[in-house]
């Protein structure tokens, strides 16, 4: 009996010993299980190798558990809520970056890393052009270099100087044949001189014939939409048509439009559209697009080169009139137009869906200002002979009547003393329209 009790006691002791060994070997390393699933880890913290770096530098992140163990290798780093690969990050822009880490079900608090502009130690000016013609526009780019040799495009934050004068932005129109001597400055650092040669403008012996359309119109004129629609068809058919919309009796009327209407529509009949100053566009205009486009075929002996750009609050314009054949009594007219003007338009036609009125009608090519007399300034006789040119530059404050300076265009015309328009050219500001 005693022997049996002793044996039972030994069995119980042995079972307790095996259970204890099994429990001790559940985690042989003695380290807690990461990811919130093991003993001791209830939170994680992310830290950065630097709290502020210059653009172009990199930062490394470390993730630590609340028990002090490094759990970076099995954690995920997020920059501005986006997961990154690995633990090193190179920002692509300046600003404040929010950093968090995830490990299993645990998410760290956020930290910030500030990325500051690099300290620039050298500058240089570049241009895609190796030379330009007088009247052309050059674009410049400023490249900054830091102490580590890294390069950055910093055009927007640098100041450019052309021929000793600071310019607005990074574009410059050459108004003389003097080379453009360009430097850049930023935070006390000045670039070496960049020299851009400027050459004279050579006119061809013949020019592409163009057509002008002067549209006498008004928002009250219900039949004028017929001409508007016809103009759209013309513009779809050729890029050699230059439109001027002269308004009367609506908010777009001005002294310039009134003077132009008095010339092309003295009888006051609406709608009236005149081609090349003297020829009436035949009714119904949308059915006679060919009458317009035919005038823009072939060649002629007079032509125009036009360039314009917005500089701050000013409008700069360059115009060159060239004559392969003499033209006594020639005049030059230069008009400033605005497109995209939304204003009500009466509509008695079936065009534009037959809606009347069209409350959100878009008025284009609207005459806002004239840089010359409306009917043209006389070109000196010495500049109108065969092989001669006449060049004019204008620099004016943008007229207050213009609502959207991004919709400005400039059209120039060579006119004879009967208001016959023999050549037209022009385009949106920033477009360099060479001799046509």
CSV table of C-alpha atoms in Angstrom, one decimal, residues 208-215 240-244 260 263-264 273-279 295-296 300-304 323 327 329-335 373-376 411-426 436:
chain,number,residue,atom,x,y,z
A,208,UNK,CA,1.6,85.0,-97.0
A,209,UNK,CA,-1.7,86.8,-97.8
A,210,UNK,CA,-4.0,87.2,-94.9
A,211,UNK,CA,-7.6,88.4,-94.3
A,212,UNK,CA,-9.0,90.7,-91.7
A,213,UNK,CA,-12.6,90.6,-90.5
A,214,UNK,CA,-14.0,93.7,-88.7
A,215,UNK,CA,-17.3,92.7,-87.1
A,240,UNK,CA,-4.7,83.4,-91.6
A,241,UNK,CA,-7.8,85.4,-90.6
A,242,UNK,CA,-7.5,88.2,-88.0
A,243,UNK,CA,-10.7,89.2,-86.3
A,244,UNK,CA,-11.6,92.5,-84.6
A,260,UNK,CA,-13.8,101.9,-86.3
A,263,UNK,CA,-15.4,103.8,-90.8
A,264,UNK,CA,-16.7,100.3,-91.8
A,273,UNK,CA,-18.8,92.4,-91.2
A,274,UNK,CA,-16.2,93.9,-93.5
A,275,UNK,CA,-13.3,92.0,-95.1
A,276,UNK,CA,-9.9,93.7,-95.4
A,277,UNK,CA,-11.4,97.0,-94.6
A,278,UNK,CA,-13.6,97.6,-97.7
A,279,UNK,CA,-15.5,94.5,-98.7
A,295,UNK,CA,-8.7,86.2,-99.5
A,296,UNK,CA,-6.1,84.5,-97.3
A,300,UNK,CA,1.6,89.5,-101.3
A,301,UNK,CA,4.4,92.1,-101.2
A,302,UNK,CA,3.7,93.5,-97.7
A,303,UNK,CA,3.9,91.7,-94.4
A,304,UNK,CA,4.0,92.1,-90.6
A,323,UNK,CA,7.6,96.2,-97.9
A,327,UNK,CA,3.6,101.5,-100.9
A,329,UNK,CA,0.8,106.6,-98.0
A,330,UNK,CA,0.9,103.3,-96.0
A,331,UNK,CA,-0.4,103.4,-92.5
A,332,UNK,CA,0.0,101.1,-89.5
A,333,UNK,CA,-2.8,100.3,-87.1
A,334,UNK,CA,-2.3,98.2,-83.9
A,335,UNK,CA,-5.2,97.0,-81.9
A,373,UNK,CA,-4.9,106.1,-84.3
A,374,UNK,CA,-7.9,103.8,-85.0
A,375,UNK,CA,-7.5,104.3,-88.8
A,376,UNK,CA,-3.7,104.0,-88.6
A,411,UNK,CA,-3.4,92.6,-84.1
A,412,UNK,CA,-1.5,94.9,-86.5
A,413,UNK,CA,-2.6,95.9,-89.9
A,414,UNK,CA,-1.0,97.7,-92.9
A,415,UNK,CA,-3.6,100.1,-94.4
A,416,UNK,CA,-3.7,102.4,-97.4
A,417,UNK,CA,-5.3,105.8,-97.5
A,418,UNK,CA,-8.7,104.3,-98.6
A,419,UNK,CA,-8.7,101.9,-95.5
A,420,UNK,CA,-7.8,98.9,-97.7
A,421,UNK,CA,-6.1,96.5,-95.3
A,422,UNK,CA,-3.3,94.9,-97.3
A,423,UNK,CA,-1.8,92.8,-94.5
A,424,UNK,CA,-2.7,91.6,-91.0
A,425,UNK,CA,-0.8,89.7,-88.3
A,426,UNK,CA,-0.9,89.1,-84.6
A,436,UNK,CA,3.5,86.0,-92.4
